[in-house]
Amino acid sequence: MLSIKPFLAEMSKVAEECFRVLKKDKFCAILMGDTRKKGMVQPLAFETMRLFELAGFKLKETIIKEQHNCKATGYWKTNSIKYNFLLLAHEYLFVFKKV
């Protein structure tokens, strides 16, 4: 597993390659969630969204997807109470357009 900074460096390459191969006026979508580091939310989804914008894409839509019945929900719900944090119970579906 990559830490956040190297992950974003790799996602930047993905965004640039997606922009390169996609035809004009076509769409690219990416599903991304946030993460935590030392108990603090890291806005990984929005940082990734920004990388796609920097690669040249325009953001068409942001769709919030709720997560239900995840395998690890019980584990995280118990720990969220114990360690005083909220569950990250959603992901973002970013829809980009190459204009």
PDB file of N, CA and C in Angstrom:
ATOM      1  N   MET A   1       0.847  -1.177   0.000  1.00  0.00           N
ATOM      2  CA  MET A   1       0.000   0.000   0.000  1.00  0.00           C
ATOM      3  C   MET A   1       0.892   1.240   0.000  1.00  0.00           C
ATOM      4  N   LEU A   2       0.550   2.191  -0.858  1.00  0.00           N
ATOM      5  CA  LEU A   2       1.310   3.436  -0.931  1.00  0.00           C
ATOM      6  C   LEU A   2       0.809   4.429   0.109  1.00  0.00           C
ATOM      7  N   SER A   3       1.715   5.244   0.589  1.00  0.00           N
ATOM      8  CA  SER A   3       1.266   6.348   1.437  1.00  0.00           C
ATOM      9  C   SER A   3       0.620   7.394   0.519  1.00  0.00           C
ATOM     10  N   ILE A   4       0.050   8.417   1.095  1.00  0.00           N
ATOM     11  CA  ILE A   4      -0.768   9.362   0.331  1.00  0.00           C
ATOM     12  C   ILE A   4       0.019  10.084  -0.757  1.00  0.00           C
ATOM     13  N   LYS A   5       1.179  10.604  -0.437  1.00  0.00           N
ATOM     14  CA  LYS A   5       1.935  11.387  -1.421  1.00  0.00           C
ATOM     15  C   LYS A   5       2.327  10.552  -2.649  1.00  0.00           C
ATOM     16  N   PRO A   6       2.919   9.346  -2.480  1.00  0.00           N
ATOM     17  CA  PRO A   6       3.225   8.532  -3.658  1.00  0.00           C
ATOM     18  C   PRO A   6       1.962   8.078  -4.405  1.00  0.00           C
ATOM     19  N   PHE A   7       0.871   7.827  -3.673  1.00  0.00           N
ATOM     20  CA  PHE A   7      -0.381   7.451  -4.322  1.00  0.00           C
ATOM     21  C   PHE A   7      -0.856   8.563  -5.254  1.00  0.00           C
ATOM     22  N   LEU A   8      -0.824   9.796  -4.767  1.00  0.00           N
ATOM     23  CA  LEU A   8      -1.265  10.920  -5.587  1.00  0.00           C
ATOM     24  C   LEU A   8      -0.340  11.141  -6.778  1.00  0.00           C
ATOM     25  N   ALA A   9       0.938  10.878  -6.613  1.00  0.00           N
ATOM     26  CA  ALA A   9       1.873  10.986  -7.744  1.00  0.00           C
ATOM     27  C   ALA A   9       1.502   9.980  -8.835  1.00  0.00           C
ATOM     28  N   GLU A  10       1.132   8.776  -8.438  1.00  0.00           N
ATOM     29  CA  GLU A  10       0.715   7.752  -9.407  1.00  0.00           C
ATOM     30  C   GLU A  10      -0.634   8.105 -10.030  1.00  0.00           C
ATOM     31  N   MET A  11      -1.551   8.649  -9.231  1.00  0.00           N
ATOM     32  CA  MET A  11      -2.855   9.042  -9.765  1.00  0.00           C
ATOM     33  C   MET A  11      -2.724  10.195 -10.760  1.00  0.00           C
ATOM     34  N   SER A  12      -1.726  11.023 -10.576  1.00  0.00           N
ATOM     35  CA  SER A  12      -1.467  12.095 -11.532  1.00  0.00           C
ATOM     36  C   SER A  12      -1.100  11.499 -12.891  1.00  0.00           C
ATOM     37  N   LYS A  13      -0.302  10.442 -12.876  1.00  0.00           N
ATOM     38  CA  LYS A  13       0.061   9.751 -14.122  1.00  0.00           C
ATOM     39  C   LYS A  13      -1.172   9.133 -14.774  1.00  0.00           C
ATOM     40  N   VAL A  14      -2.040   8.562 -13.955  1.00  0.00           N
ATOM     41  CA  VAL A  14      -3.276   7.965 -14.465  1.00  0.00           C
ATOM     42  C   VAL A  14      -4.135   9.044 -15.129  1.00  0.00           C
ATOM     43  N   ALA A  15      -4.291  10.185 -14.467  1.00  0.00           N
ATOM     44  CA  ALA A  15      -5.110  11.273 -15.006  1.00  0.00           C
ATOM     45  C   ALA A  15      -4.550  11.768 -16.337  1.00  0.00           C
ATOM     46  N   GLU A  16      -3.243  11.934 -16.407  1.00  0.00           N
ATOM     47  CA  GLU A  16      -2.608  12.414 -17.640  1.00  0.00           C
ATOM     48  C   GLU A  16      -2.783  11.412 -18.778  1.00  0.00           C
ATOM     49  N   GLU A  17      -2.654  10.136 -18.474  1.00  0.00           N
ATOM     50  CA  GLU A  17      -2.811   9.106 -19.509  1.00  0.00           C
ATOM     51  C   GLU A  17      -4.262   9.002 -19.952  1.00  0.00           C
ATOM     52  N   CYS A  18      -5.197   9.104 -19.025  1.00  0.00           N
ATOM     53  CA  CYS A  18      -6.617   9.087 -19.393  1.00  0.00           C
ATOM     54  C   CYS A  18      -6.936  10.255 -20.313  1.00  0.00           C
ATOM     55  N   PHE A  19      -6.394  11.418 -19.990  1.00  0.00           N
ATOM     56  CA  PHE A  19      -6.641  12.592 -20.833  1.00  0.00           C
ATOM     57  C   PHE A  19      -6.021  12.405 -22.213  1.00  0.00           C
ATOM     58  N   ARG A  20      -4.855  11.815 -22.265  1.00  0.00           N
ATOM     59  CA  ARG A  20      -4.162  11.606 -23.538  1.00  0.00           C
ATOM     60  C   ARG A  20      -4.949  10.691 -24.469  1.00  0.00           C
ATOM     61  N   VAL A  21      -5.485   9.597 -23.948  1.00  0.00           N
ATOM     62  CA  VAL A  21      -6.117   8.589 -24.806  1.00  0.00           C
ATOM     63  C   VAL A  21      -7.598   8.843 -25.072  1.00  0.00           C
ATOM     64  N   LEU A  22      -8.250   9.653 -24.251  1.00  0.00           N
ATOM     65  CA  LEU A  22      -9.677   9.890 -24.417  1.00  0.00           C
ATOM     66  C   LEU A  22      -9.924  10.889 -25.551  1.00  0.00           C
ATOM     67  N   LYS A  23     -10.943  10.613 -26.349  1.00  0.00           N
ATOM     68  CA  LYS A  23     -11.295  11.517 -27.438  1.00  0.00           C
ATOM     69  C   LYS A  23     -12.017  12.749 -26.892  1.00  0.00           C
ATOM     70  N   LYS A  24     -11.935  13.834 -27.660  1.00  0.00           N
ATOM     71  CA  LYS A  24     -12.591  15.084 -27.284  1.00  0.00           C
ATOM     72  C   LYS A  24     -14.100  14.862 -27.122  1.00  0.00           C
ATOM     73  N   ASP A  25     -14.686  15.531 -26.146  1.00  0.00           N
ATOM     74  CA  ASP A  25     -16.116  15.481 -25.826  1.00  0.00           C
ATOM     75  C   ASP A  25     -16.570  14.137 -25.255  1.00  0.00           C
ATOM     76  N   LYS A  26     -15.636  13.294 -24.823  1.00  0.00           N
ATOM     77  CA  LYS A  26     -15.972  12.022 -24.183  1.00  0.00           C
ATOM     78  C   LYS A  26     -15.758  12.151 -22.676  1.00  0.00           C
ATOM     79  N   PHE A  27     -16.204  11.133 -21.941  1.00  0.00           N
ATOM     80  CA  PHE A  27     -16.223  11.200 -20.489  1.00  0.00           C
ATOM     81  C   PHE A  27     -15.309  10.175 -19.843  1.00  0.00           C
ATOM     82  N   CYS A  28     -14.865  10.515 -18.664  1.00  0.00           N
ATOM     83  CA  CYS A  28     -14.055   9.640 -17.819  1.00  0.00           C
ATOM     84  C   CYS A  28     -14.637   9.756 -16.409  1.00  0.00           C
ATOM     85  N   ALA A  29     -14.803   8.625 -15.726  1.00  0.00           N
ATOM     86  CA  ALA A  29     -15.339   8.654 -14.364  1.00  0.00           C
ATOM     87  C   ALA A  29     -14.404   7.889 -13.433  1.00  0.00           C
ATOM     88  N   ILE A  30     -14.318   8.360 -12.214  1.00  0.00           N
ATOM     89  CA  ILE A  30     -13.478   7.699 -11.217  1.00  0.00           C
ATOM     90  C   ILE A  30     -14.216   7.696  -9.879  1.00  0.00           C
ATOM     91  N   LEU A  31     -14.216   6.541  -9.231  1.00  0.00           N
ATOM     92  CA  LEU A  31     -14.848   6.375  -7.917  1.00  0.00           C
ATOM     93  C   LEU A  31     -13.744   6.391  -6.870  1.00  0.00           C
ATOM     94  N   MET A  32     -13.860   7.304  -5.908  1.00  0.00           N
ATOM     95  CA  MET A  32     -12.778   7.485  -4.942  1.00  0.00           C
ATOM     96  C   MET A  32     -13.355   7.865  -3.585  1.00  0.00           C
ATOM     97  N   GLY A  33     -12.779   7.316  -2.545  1.00  0.00           N
ATOM     98  CA  GLY A  33     -13.174   7.669  -1.186  1.00  0.00           C
ATOM     99  C   GLY A  33     -12.042   8.378  -0.472  1.00  0.00           C
ATOM    100  N   ASP A  34     -12.326   8.881   0.696  1.00  0.00           N
ATOM    101  CA  ASP A  34     -11.323   9.525   1.534  1.00  0.00           C
ATOM    102  C   ASP A  34     -10.717   8.486   2.469  1.00  0.00           C
ATOM    103  N   THR A  35      -9.722   8.902   3.218  1.00  0.00           N
ATOM    104  CA  THR A  35      -9.071   8.003   4.165  1.00  0.00           C
ATOM    105  C   THR A  35      -8.751   8.787   5.433  1.00  0.00           C
ATOM    106  N   ARG A  36      -8.215   8.106   6.402  1.00  0.00           N
ATOM    107  CA  ARG A  36      -7.785   8.749   7.653  1.00  0.00           C
ATOM    108  C   ARG A  36      -6.307   8.479   7.885  1.00  0.00           C
ATOM    109  N   LYS A  37      -5.670   9.447   8.501  1.00  0.00           N
ATOM    110  CA  LYS A  37      -4.271   9.291   8.904  1.00  0.00           C
ATOM    111  C   LYS A  37      -4.151   9.887  10.302  1.00  0.00           C
ATOM    112  N   LYS A  38      -3.779   9.043  11.246  1.00  0.00           N
ATOM    113  CA  LYS A  38      -3.658   9.463  12.649  1.00  0.00           C
ATOM    114  C   LYS A  38      -4.955  10.109  13.143  1.00  0.00           C
ATOM    115  N   GLY A  39      -6.082   9.517  12.747  1.00  0.00           N
ATOM    116  CA  GLY A  39      -7.383   9.975  13.220  1.00  0.00           C
ATOM    117  C   GLY A  39      -7.967  11.167  12.491  1.00  0.00           C
ATOM    118  N   MET A  40      -7.230  11.718  11.535  1.00  0.00           N
ATOM    119  CA  MET A  40      -7.699  12.899  10.815  1.00  0.00           C
ATOM    120  C   MET A  40      -8.071  12.518   9.383  1.00  0.00           C
ATOM    121  N   VAL A  41      -9.184  13.064   8.893  1.00  0.00           N
ATOM    122  CA  VAL A  41      -9.618  12.777   7.522  1.00  0.00           C
ATOM    123  C   VAL A  41      -8.634  13.389   6.536  1.00  0.00           C
ATOM    124  N   GLN A  42      -8.254  12.585   5.559  1.00  0.00           N
ATOM    125  CA  GLN A  42      -7.416  13.043   4.462  1.00  0.00           C
ATOM    126  C   GLN A  42      -8.307  13.079   3.217  1.00  0.00           C
ATOM    127  N   PRO A  43      -8.517  14.245   2.617  1.00  0.00           N
ATOM    128  CA  PRO A  43      -9.457  14.367   1.503  1.00  0.00           C
ATOM    129  C   PRO A  43      -8.890  13.809   0.194  1.00  0.00           C
ATOM    130  N   LEU A  44      -8.605  12.539   0.198  1.00  0.00           N
ATOM    131  CA  LEU A  44      -7.993  11.868  -0.939  1.00  0.00           C
ATOM    132  C   LEU A  44      -8.826  12.020  -2.208  1.00  0.00           C
ATOM    133  N   ALA A  45     -10.133  11.930  -2.080  1.00  0.00           N
ATOM    134  CA  ALA A  45     -11.006  12.040  -3.252  1.00  0.00           C
ATOM    135  C   ALA A  45     -10.878  13.411  -3.909  1.00  0.00           C
ATOM    136  N   PHE A  46     -10.915  14.466  -3.127  1.00  0.00           N
ATOM    137  CA  PHE A  46     -10.848  15.801  -3.710  1.00  0.00           C
ATOM    138  C   PHE A  46      -9.449  16.119  -4.242  1.00  0.00           C
ATOM    139  N   GLU A  47      -8.436  15.571  -3.611  1.00  0.00           N
ATOM    140  CA  GLU A  47      -7.083  15.756  -4.135  1.00  0.00           C
ATOM    141  C   GLU A  47      -6.941  15.047  -5.483  1.00  0.00           C
ATOM    142  N   THR A  48      -7.540  13.870  -5.603  1.00  0.00           N
ATOM    143  CA  THR A  48      -7.522  13.140  -6.866  1.00  0.00           C
ATOM    144  C   THR A  48      -8.334  13.883  -7.928  1.00  0.00           C
ATOM    145  N   MET A  49      -9.487  14.418  -7.539  1.00  0.00           N
ATOM    146  CA  MET A  49     -10.304  15.207  -8.460  1.00  0.00           C
ATOM    147  C   MET A  49      -9.487  16.363  -9.031  1.00  0.00           C
ATOM    148  N   ARG A  50      -8.742  17.014  -8.182  1.00  0.00           N
ATOM    149  CA  ARG A  50      -7.925  18.159  -8.608  1.00  0.00           C
ATOM    150  C   ARG A  50      -6.850  17.724  -9.609  1.00  0.00           C
ATOM    151  N   LEU A  51      -6.272  16.544  -9.422  1.00  0.00           N
ATOM    152  CA  LEU A  51      -5.257  16.042 -10.360  1.00  0.00           C
ATOM    153  C   LEU A  51      -5.850  15.845 -11.757  1.00  0.00           C
ATOM    154  N   PHE A  52      -7.091  15.362 -11.811  1.00  0.00           N
ATOM    155  CA  PHE A  52      -7.743  15.189 -13.109  1.00  0.00           C
ATOM    156  C   PHE A  52      -8.028  16.545 -13.755  1.00  0.00           C
ATOM    157  N   GLU A  53      -8.378  17.533 -12.951  1.00  0.00           N
ATOM    158  CA  GLU A  53      -8.572  18.876 -13.492  1.00  0.00           C
ATOM    159  C   GLU A  53      -7.252  19.449 -14.012  1.00  0.00           C
ATOM    160  N   LEU A  54      -6.188  19.237 -13.272  1.00  0.00           N
ATOM    161  CA  LEU A  54      -4.875  19.722 -13.706  1.00  0.00           C
ATOM    162  C   LEU A  54      -4.404  19.039 -14.988  1.00  0.00           C
ATOM    163  N   ALA A  55      -4.855  17.809 -15.211  1.00  0.00           N
ATOM    164  CA  ALA A  55      -4.503  17.083 -16.428  1.00  0.00           C
ATOM    165  C   ALA A  55      -5.269  17.623 -17.639  1.00  0.00           C
ATOM    166  N   GLY A  56      -6.316  18.417 -17.406  1.00  0.00           N
ATOM    167  CA  GLY A  56      -7.054  19.024 -18.505  1.00  0.00           C
ATOM    168  C   GLY A  56      -8.536  18.720 -18.530  1.00  0.00           C
ATOM    169  N   PHE A  57      -9.007  17.820 -17.676  1.00  0.00           N
ATOM    170  CA  PHE A  57     -10.426  17.476 -17.646  1.00  0.00           C
ATOM    171  C   PHE A  57     -11.249  18.587 -16.998  1.00  0.00           C
ATOM    172  N   LYS A  58     -12.520  18.662 -17.398  1.00  0.00           N
ATOM    173  CA  LYS A  58     -13.489  19.538 -16.751  1.00  0.00           C
ATOM    174  C   LYS A  58     -14.436  18.649 -15.955  1.00  0.00           C
ATOM    175  N   LEU A  59     -14.742  19.064 -14.733  1.00  0.00           N
ATOM    176  CA  LEU A  59     -15.624  18.286 -13.876  1.00  0.00           C
ATOM    177  C   LEU A  59     -17.073  18.498 -14.320  1.00  0.00           C
ATOM    178  N   LYS A  60     -17.722  17.421 -14.764  1.00  0.00           N
ATOM    179  CA  LYS A  60     -19.115  17.476 -15.227  1.00  0.00           C
ATOM    180  C   LYS A  60     -20.081  17.262 -14.066  1.00  0.00           C
ATOM    181  N   GLU A  61     -19.806  16.229 -13.239  1.00  0.00           N
ATOM    182  CA  GLU A  61     -20.694  15.881 -12.127  1.00  0.00           C
ATOM    183  C   GLU A  61     -19.894  15.353 -10.945  1.00  0.00           C
ATOM    184  N   THR A  62     -20.431  15.568  -9.749  1.00  0.00           N
ATOM    185  CA  THR A  62     -19.940  14.912  -8.537  1.00  0.00           C
ATOM    186  C   THR A  62     -21.126  14.175  -7.937  1.00  0.00           C
ATOM    187  N   ILE A  63     -21.007  12.857  -7.856  1.00  0.00           N
ATOM    188  CA  ILE A  63     -22.080  12.015  -7.326  1.00  0.00           C
ATOM    189  C   ILE A  63     -21.583  11.399  -6.026  1.00  0.00           C
ATOM    190  N   ILE A  64     -22.356  11.513  -4.970  1.00  0.00           N
ATOM    191  CA  ILE A  64     -21.974  10.929  -3.682  1.00  0.00           C
ATOM    192  C   ILE A  64     -22.667   9.583  -3.553  1.00  0.00           C
ATOM    193  N   LYS A  65     -21.860   8.543  -3.377  1.00  0.00           N
ATOM    194  CA  LYS A  65     -22.358   7.170  -3.268  1.00  0.00           C
ATOM    195  C   LYS A  65     -22.261   6.734  -1.818  1.00  0.00           C
ATOM    196  N   GLU A  66     -23.399   6.407  -1.225  1.00  0.00           N
ATOM    197  CA  GLU A  66     -23.395   5.892   0.141  1.00  0.00           C
ATOM    198  C   GLU A  66     -22.932   4.442   0.137  1.00  0.00           C
ATOM    199  N   GLN A  67     -22.205   4.058   1.180  1.00  0.00           N
ATOM    200  CA  GLN A  67     -21.766   2.677   1.326  1.00  0.00           C
ATOM    201  C   GLN A  67     -22.657   2.000   2.360  1.00  0.00           C
ATOM    202  N   HIS A  68     -23.226   0.878   1.970  1.00  0.00           N
ATOM    203  CA  HIS A  68     -24.094   0.118   2.860  1.00  0.00           C
ATOM    204  C   HIS A  68     -23.550  -1.297   3.016  1.00  0.00           C
ATOM    205  N   ASN A  69     -23.694  -1.836   4.198  1.00  0.00           N
ATOM    206  CA  ASN A  69     -23.382  -3.246   4.457  1.00  0.00           C
ATOM    207  C   ASN A  69     -21.982  -3.673   4.023  1.00  0.00           C
ATOM    208  N   CYS A  70     -21.001  -2.860   4.344  1.00  0.00           N
ATOM    209  CA  CYS A  70     -19.618  -3.221   4.041  1.00  0.00           C
ATOM    210  C   CYS A  70     -19.160  -4.321   5.001  1.00  0.00           C
ATOM    211  N   LYS A  71     -18.259  -5.173   4.545  1.00  0.00           N
ATOM    212  CA  LYS A  71     -17.772  -6.274   5.385  1.00  0.00           C
ATOM    213  C   LYS A  71     -17.168  -5.770   6.693  1.00  0.00           C
ATOM    214  N   ALA A  72     -16.449  -4.669   6.636  1.00  0.00           N
ATOM    215  CA  ALA A  72     -15.734  -4.182   7.810  1.00  0.00           C
ATOM    216  C   ALA A  72     -16.537  -3.193   8.646  1.00  0.00           C
ATOM    217  N   THR A  73     -17.784  -2.950   8.308  1.00  0.00           N
ATOM    218  CA  THR A  73     -18.575  -1.932   9.013  1.00  0.00           C
ATOM    219  C   THR A  73     -18.648  -2.208  10.516  1.00  0.00           C
ATOM    220  N   GLY A  74     -18.892  -3.453  10.906  1.00  0.00           N
ATOM    221  CA  GLY A  74     -18.979  -3.781  12.328  1.00  0.00           C
ATOM    222  C   GLY A  74     -17.713  -3.435  13.082  1.00  0.00           C
ATOM    223  N   TYR A  75     -16.578  -3.806  12.506  1.00  0.00           N
ATOM    224  CA  TYR A  75     -15.272  -3.516  13.104  1.00  0.00           C
ATOM    225  C   TYR A  75     -15.081  -2.009  13.254  1.00  0.00           C
ATOM    226  N   TRP A  76     -15.329  -1.255  12.180  1.00  0.00           N
ATOM    227  CA  TRP A  76     -15.101   0.183  12.215  1.00  0.00           C
ATOM    228  C   TRP A  76     -16.120   0.909  13.075  1.00  0.00           C
ATOM    229  N   LYS A  77     -17.352   0.418  13.103  1.00  0.00           N
ATOM    230  CA  LYS A  77     -18.363   1.067  13.948  1.00  0.00           C
ATOM    231  C   LYS A  77     -17.969   0.954  15.411  1.00  0.00           C
ATOM    232  N   THR A  78     -17.510  -0.222  15.823  1.00  0.00           N
ATOM    233  CA  THR A  78     -17.060  -0.427  17.199  1.00  0.00           C
ATOM    234  C   THR A  78     -15.888   0.494  17.521  1.00  0.00           C
ATOM    235  N   ASN A  79     -14.911   0.551  16.603  1.00  0.00           N
ATOM    236  CA  ASN A  79     -13.740   1.399  16.834  1.00  0.00           C
ATOM    237  C   ASN A  79     -14.061   2.886  16.755  1.00  0.00           C
ATOM    238  N   SER A  80     -15.062   3.249  15.939  1.00  0.00           N
ATOM    239  CA  SER A  80     -15.410   4.668  15.851  1.00  0.00           C
ATOM    240  C   SER A  80     -15.944   5.182  17.185  1.00  0.00           C
ATOM    241  N   ILE A  81     -16.672   4.334  17.885  1.00  0.00           N
ATOM    242  CA  ILE A  81     -17.177   4.708  19.211  1.00  0.00           C
ATOM    243  C   ILE A  81     -16.027   4.741  20.215  1.00  0.00           C
ATOM    244  N   LYS A  82     -15.196   3.710  20.164  1.00  0.00           N
ATOM    245  CA  LYS A  82     -14.081   3.598  21.103  1.00  0.00           C
ATOM    246  C   LYS A  82     -13.078   4.752  20.956  1.00  0.00           C
ATOM    247  N   TYR A  83     -12.764   5.134  19.698  1.00  0.00           N
ATOM    248  CA  TYR A  83     -11.733   6.140  19.452  1.00  0.00           C
ATOM    249  C   TYR A  83     -12.288   7.502  19.007  1.00  0.00           C
ATOM    250  N   ASN A  84     -13.620   7.670  19.080  1.00  0.00           N
ATOM    251  CA  ASN A  84     -14.263   8.958  18.840  1.00  0.00           C
ATOM    252  C   ASN A  84     -14.012   9.520  17.433  1.00  0.00           C
ATOM    253  N   PHE A  85     -14.445   8.788  16.409  1.00  0.00           N
ATOM    254  CA  PHE A  85     -14.429   9.326  15.053  1.00  0.00           C
ATOM    255  C   PHE A  85     -15.664   8.836  14.312  1.00  0.00           C
ATOM    256  N   LEU A  86     -16.030   9.559  13.274  1.00  0.00           N
ATOM    257  CA  LEU A  86     -17.187   9.194  12.455  1.00  0.00           C
ATOM    258  C   LEU A  86     -16.756   8.257  11.338  1.00  0.00           C
ATOM    259  N   LEU A  87     -17.659   7.384  10.927  1.00  0.00           N
ATOM    260  CA  LEU A  87     -17.373   6.496   9.817  1.00  0.00           C
ATOM    261  C   LEU A  87     -17.388   7.279   8.505  1.00  0.00           C
ATOM    262  N   LEU A  88     -16.477   6.914   7.609  1.00  0.00           N
ATOM    263  CA  LEU A  88     -16.501   7.456   6.254  1.00  0.00           C
ATOM    264  C   LEU A  88     -17.420   6.531   5.459  1.00  0.00           C
ATOM    265  N   ALA A  89     -18.673   6.882   5.375  1.00  0.00           N
ATOM    266  CA  ALA A  89     -19.685   5.988   4.820  1.00  0.00           C
ATOM    267  C   ALA A  89     -20.123   6.406   3.420  1.00  0.00           C
ATOM    268  N   HIS A  90     -19.216   7.033   2.672  1.00  0.00           N
ATOM    269  CA  HIS A  90     -19.547   7.447   1.316  1.00  0.00           C
ATOM    270  C   HIS A  90     -18.281   7.484   0.462  1.00  0.00           C
ATOM    271  N   GLU A  91     -18.508   7.490  -0.824  1.00  0.00           N
ATOM    272  CA  GLU A  91     -17.438   7.675  -1.805  1.00  0.00           C
ATOM    273  C   GLU A  91     -17.948   8.693  -2.818  1.00  0.00           C
ATOM    274  N   TYR A  92     -17.034   9.228  -3.604  1.00  0.00           N
ATOM    275  CA  TYR A  92     -17.378  10.199  -4.623  1.00  0.00           C
ATOM    276  C   TYR A  92     -17.182   9.591  -6.005  1.00  0.00           C
ATOM    277  N   LEU A  93     -18.157   9.780  -6.867  1.00  0.00           N
ATOM    278  CA  LEU A  93     -18.026   9.404  -8.263  1.00  0.00           C
ATOM    279  C   LEU A  93     -17.882  10.706  -9.042  1.00  0.00           C
ATOM    280  N   PHE A  94     -16.664  10.967  -9.515  1.00  0.00           N
ATOM    281  CA  PHE A  94     -16.404  12.175 -10.293  1.00  0.00           C
ATOM    282  C   PHE A  94     -16.525  11.835 -11.765  1.00  0.00           C
ATOM    283  N   VAL A  95     -17.310  12.612 -12.472  1.00  0.00           N
ATOM    284  CA  VAL A  95     -17.470  12.433 -13.915  1.00  0.00           C
ATOM    285  C   VAL A  95     -16.816  13.628 -14.600  1.00  0.00           C
ATOM    286  N   PHE A  96     -15.811  13.345 -15.406  1.00  0.00           N
ATOM    287  CA  PHE A  96     -15.041  14.382 -16.099  1.00  0.00           C
ATOM    288  C   PHE A  96     -15.326  14.339 -17.586  1.00  0.00           C
ATOM    289  N   LYS A  97     -15.166  15.491 -18.232  1.00  0.00           N
ATOM    290  CA  LYS A  97     -15.310  15.563 -19.667  1.00  0.00           C
ATOM    291  C   LYS A  97     -14.040  16.163 -20.258  1.00  0.00           C
ATOM    292  N   LYS A  98     -13.615  15.578 -21.365  1.00  0.00           N
ATOM    293  CA  LYS A  98     -12.484  16.146 -22.103  1.00  0.00           C
ATOM    294  C   LYS A  98     -13.079  17.098 -23.124  1.00  0.00           C
ATOM    295  N   VAL A  99     -12.810  18.396 -22.972  1.00  0.00           N
ATOM    296  CA  VAL A  99     -13.373  19.394 -23.888  1.00  0.00           C
ATOM    297  C   VAL A  99     -12.308  19.962 -24.807  1.00  0.00           C
TER     298      VAL A  99
END
